[in-house]
Coordinates of C-alpha atoms in Angstrom, one line a residue:
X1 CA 107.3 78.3 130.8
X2 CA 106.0 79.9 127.3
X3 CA 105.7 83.0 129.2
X4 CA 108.8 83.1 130.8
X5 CA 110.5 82.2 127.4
X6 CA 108.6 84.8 126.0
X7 CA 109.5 87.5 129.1
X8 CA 113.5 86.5 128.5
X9 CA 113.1 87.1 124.3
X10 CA 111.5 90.4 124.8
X11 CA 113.6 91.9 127.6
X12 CA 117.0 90.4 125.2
X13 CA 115.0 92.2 122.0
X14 CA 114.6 95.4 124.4
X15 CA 118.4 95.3 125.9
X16 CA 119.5 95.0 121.7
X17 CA 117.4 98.1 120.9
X18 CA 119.0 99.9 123.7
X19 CA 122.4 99.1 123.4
X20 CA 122.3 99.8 119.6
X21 CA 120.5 103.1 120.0
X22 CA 117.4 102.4 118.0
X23 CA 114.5 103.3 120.9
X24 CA 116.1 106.9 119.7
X25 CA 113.7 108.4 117.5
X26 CA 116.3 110.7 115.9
X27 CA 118.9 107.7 114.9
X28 CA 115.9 105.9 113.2
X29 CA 115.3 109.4 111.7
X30 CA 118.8 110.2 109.9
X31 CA 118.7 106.8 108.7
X32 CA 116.0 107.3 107.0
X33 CA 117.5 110.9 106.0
X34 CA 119.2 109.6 102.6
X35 CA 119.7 113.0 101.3
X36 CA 120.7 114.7 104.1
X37 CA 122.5 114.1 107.6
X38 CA 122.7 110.3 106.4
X39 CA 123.2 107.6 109.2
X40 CA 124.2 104.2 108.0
X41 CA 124.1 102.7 111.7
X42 CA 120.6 100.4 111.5
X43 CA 121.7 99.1 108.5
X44 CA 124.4 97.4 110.6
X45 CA 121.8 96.6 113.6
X46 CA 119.4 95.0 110.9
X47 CA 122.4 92.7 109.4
X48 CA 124.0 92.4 112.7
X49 CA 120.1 91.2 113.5
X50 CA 120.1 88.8 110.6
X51 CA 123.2 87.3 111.4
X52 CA 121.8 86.2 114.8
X53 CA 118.6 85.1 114.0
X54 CA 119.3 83.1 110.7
X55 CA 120.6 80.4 112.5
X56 CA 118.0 79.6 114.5
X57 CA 115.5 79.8 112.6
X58 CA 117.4 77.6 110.2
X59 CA 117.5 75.6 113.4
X60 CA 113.7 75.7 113.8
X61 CA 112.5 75.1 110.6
X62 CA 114.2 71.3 111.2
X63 CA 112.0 71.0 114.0
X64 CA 108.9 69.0 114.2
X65 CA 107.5 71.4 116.6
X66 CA 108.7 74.0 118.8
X67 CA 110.3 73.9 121.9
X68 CA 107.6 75.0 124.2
X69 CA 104.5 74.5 121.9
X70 CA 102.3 71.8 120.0
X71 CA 102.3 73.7 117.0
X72 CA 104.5 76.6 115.1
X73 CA 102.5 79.8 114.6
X74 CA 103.5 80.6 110.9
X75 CA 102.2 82.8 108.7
X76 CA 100.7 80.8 105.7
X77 CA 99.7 83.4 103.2
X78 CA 102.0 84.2 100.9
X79 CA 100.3 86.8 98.4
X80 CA 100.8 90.5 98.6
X81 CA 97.2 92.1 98.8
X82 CA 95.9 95.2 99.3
X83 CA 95.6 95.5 102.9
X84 CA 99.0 94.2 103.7
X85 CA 100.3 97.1 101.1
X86 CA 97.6 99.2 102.8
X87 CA 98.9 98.3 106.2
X88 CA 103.0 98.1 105.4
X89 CA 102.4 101.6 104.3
X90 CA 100.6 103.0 107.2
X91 CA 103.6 101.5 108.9
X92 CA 106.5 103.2 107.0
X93 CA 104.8 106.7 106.9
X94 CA 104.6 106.4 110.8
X95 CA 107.7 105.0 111.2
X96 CA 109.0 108.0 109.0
X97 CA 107.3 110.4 110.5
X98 CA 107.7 109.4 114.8
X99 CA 111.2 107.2 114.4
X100 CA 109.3 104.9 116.3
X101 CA 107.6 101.3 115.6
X102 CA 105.9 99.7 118.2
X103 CA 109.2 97.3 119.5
X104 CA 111.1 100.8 120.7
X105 CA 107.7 102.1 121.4
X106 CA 107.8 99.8 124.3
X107 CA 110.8 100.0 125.3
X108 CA 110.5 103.9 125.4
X109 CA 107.9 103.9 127.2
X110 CA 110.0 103.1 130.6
X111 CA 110.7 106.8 129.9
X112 CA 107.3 108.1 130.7
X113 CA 107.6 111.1 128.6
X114 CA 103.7 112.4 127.5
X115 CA 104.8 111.4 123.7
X116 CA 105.7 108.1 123.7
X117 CA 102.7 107.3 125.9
X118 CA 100.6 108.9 123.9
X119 CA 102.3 107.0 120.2
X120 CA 101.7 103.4 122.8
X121 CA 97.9 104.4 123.1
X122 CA 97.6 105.3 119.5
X123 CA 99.2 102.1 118.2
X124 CA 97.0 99.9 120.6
X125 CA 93.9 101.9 119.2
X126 CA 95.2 101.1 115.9
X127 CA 95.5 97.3 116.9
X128 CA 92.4 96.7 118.4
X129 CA 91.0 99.0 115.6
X130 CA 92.6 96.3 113.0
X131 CA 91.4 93.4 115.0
X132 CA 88.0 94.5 115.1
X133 CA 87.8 95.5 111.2
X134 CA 89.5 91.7 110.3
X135 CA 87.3 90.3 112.7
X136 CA 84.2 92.0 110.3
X137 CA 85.8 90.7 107.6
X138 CA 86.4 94.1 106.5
X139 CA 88.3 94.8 103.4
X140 CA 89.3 98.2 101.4
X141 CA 87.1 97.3 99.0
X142 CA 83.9 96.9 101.0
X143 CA 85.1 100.0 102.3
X144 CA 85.4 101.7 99.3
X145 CA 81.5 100.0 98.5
X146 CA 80.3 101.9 101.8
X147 CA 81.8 105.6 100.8
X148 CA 80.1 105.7 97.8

């Protein structure tokens, strides 16, 4: 059933980022475009976004437990540390630089085109990559240790 749930949330998240226009890499470009060409539109998909999900996750947090699950998988850290500044940045300059992140990634890649299939293998390298590394217990500043 988890599945299935999960199957129906990602192919409603998918049908959202098509019918807005965000699995275009060039809308997601001119947004970010604030002193040129500027366009305002995913600022209204990310409220528009908001609007929808507050409620339920109002809605959730009431619940002893999730629907479909035992336990709710929530993030419990709460600090900002290096790597998550490390890795929001890595993020945003690749966002800013392809238009894509990896939910229009997916999406895209019912396209086929050489590009996006190439970004999709990059961005699982770049996951497994990051598993492997936190698996290690790596940190930047072991990293930094082992360069010098």
């Amino acid at each position: 059933m988890q599945i299935l749930a999960s199957l129906v949330c990602g192919l409603i998240f998918g049908a959202g980022l098509l019918v807005s226009g965000m699995v275009q890499p060039a809308k997601v470009l001119a947004f970010l475009d604030v002193f040129g060409a500027w366009d305002p539109s995913l600022l209204v998909v990310m409220g528009a976004a908001l609007l929808v999900a507050l409620p339920g996750l109002a809605l959730a947090r009431r619940q002893k437990h999730p629907l479909l699950a035992e336990v709710a998988d929530r993030p419990t850290r709460t600090e900002i540390d290096r790597p998550l500044a490390a890795g929001s940045a890595i993020f945003g300059i690749g966002w800013g630089l392809a238009g894509l992140c990896p939910g229009p990634a997916i999406v895209n890649l019912a396209s086929a085109t050489p590009q996006i299939i190439v970004f999709v293998a990059a961005m699982i390298v770049g996951m497994l990559l990051n598993g492997a590394l936190q698996s290690r217990s790596w940190t930047p500043t072991m990293a930094a240790q082992c360069d010098n």
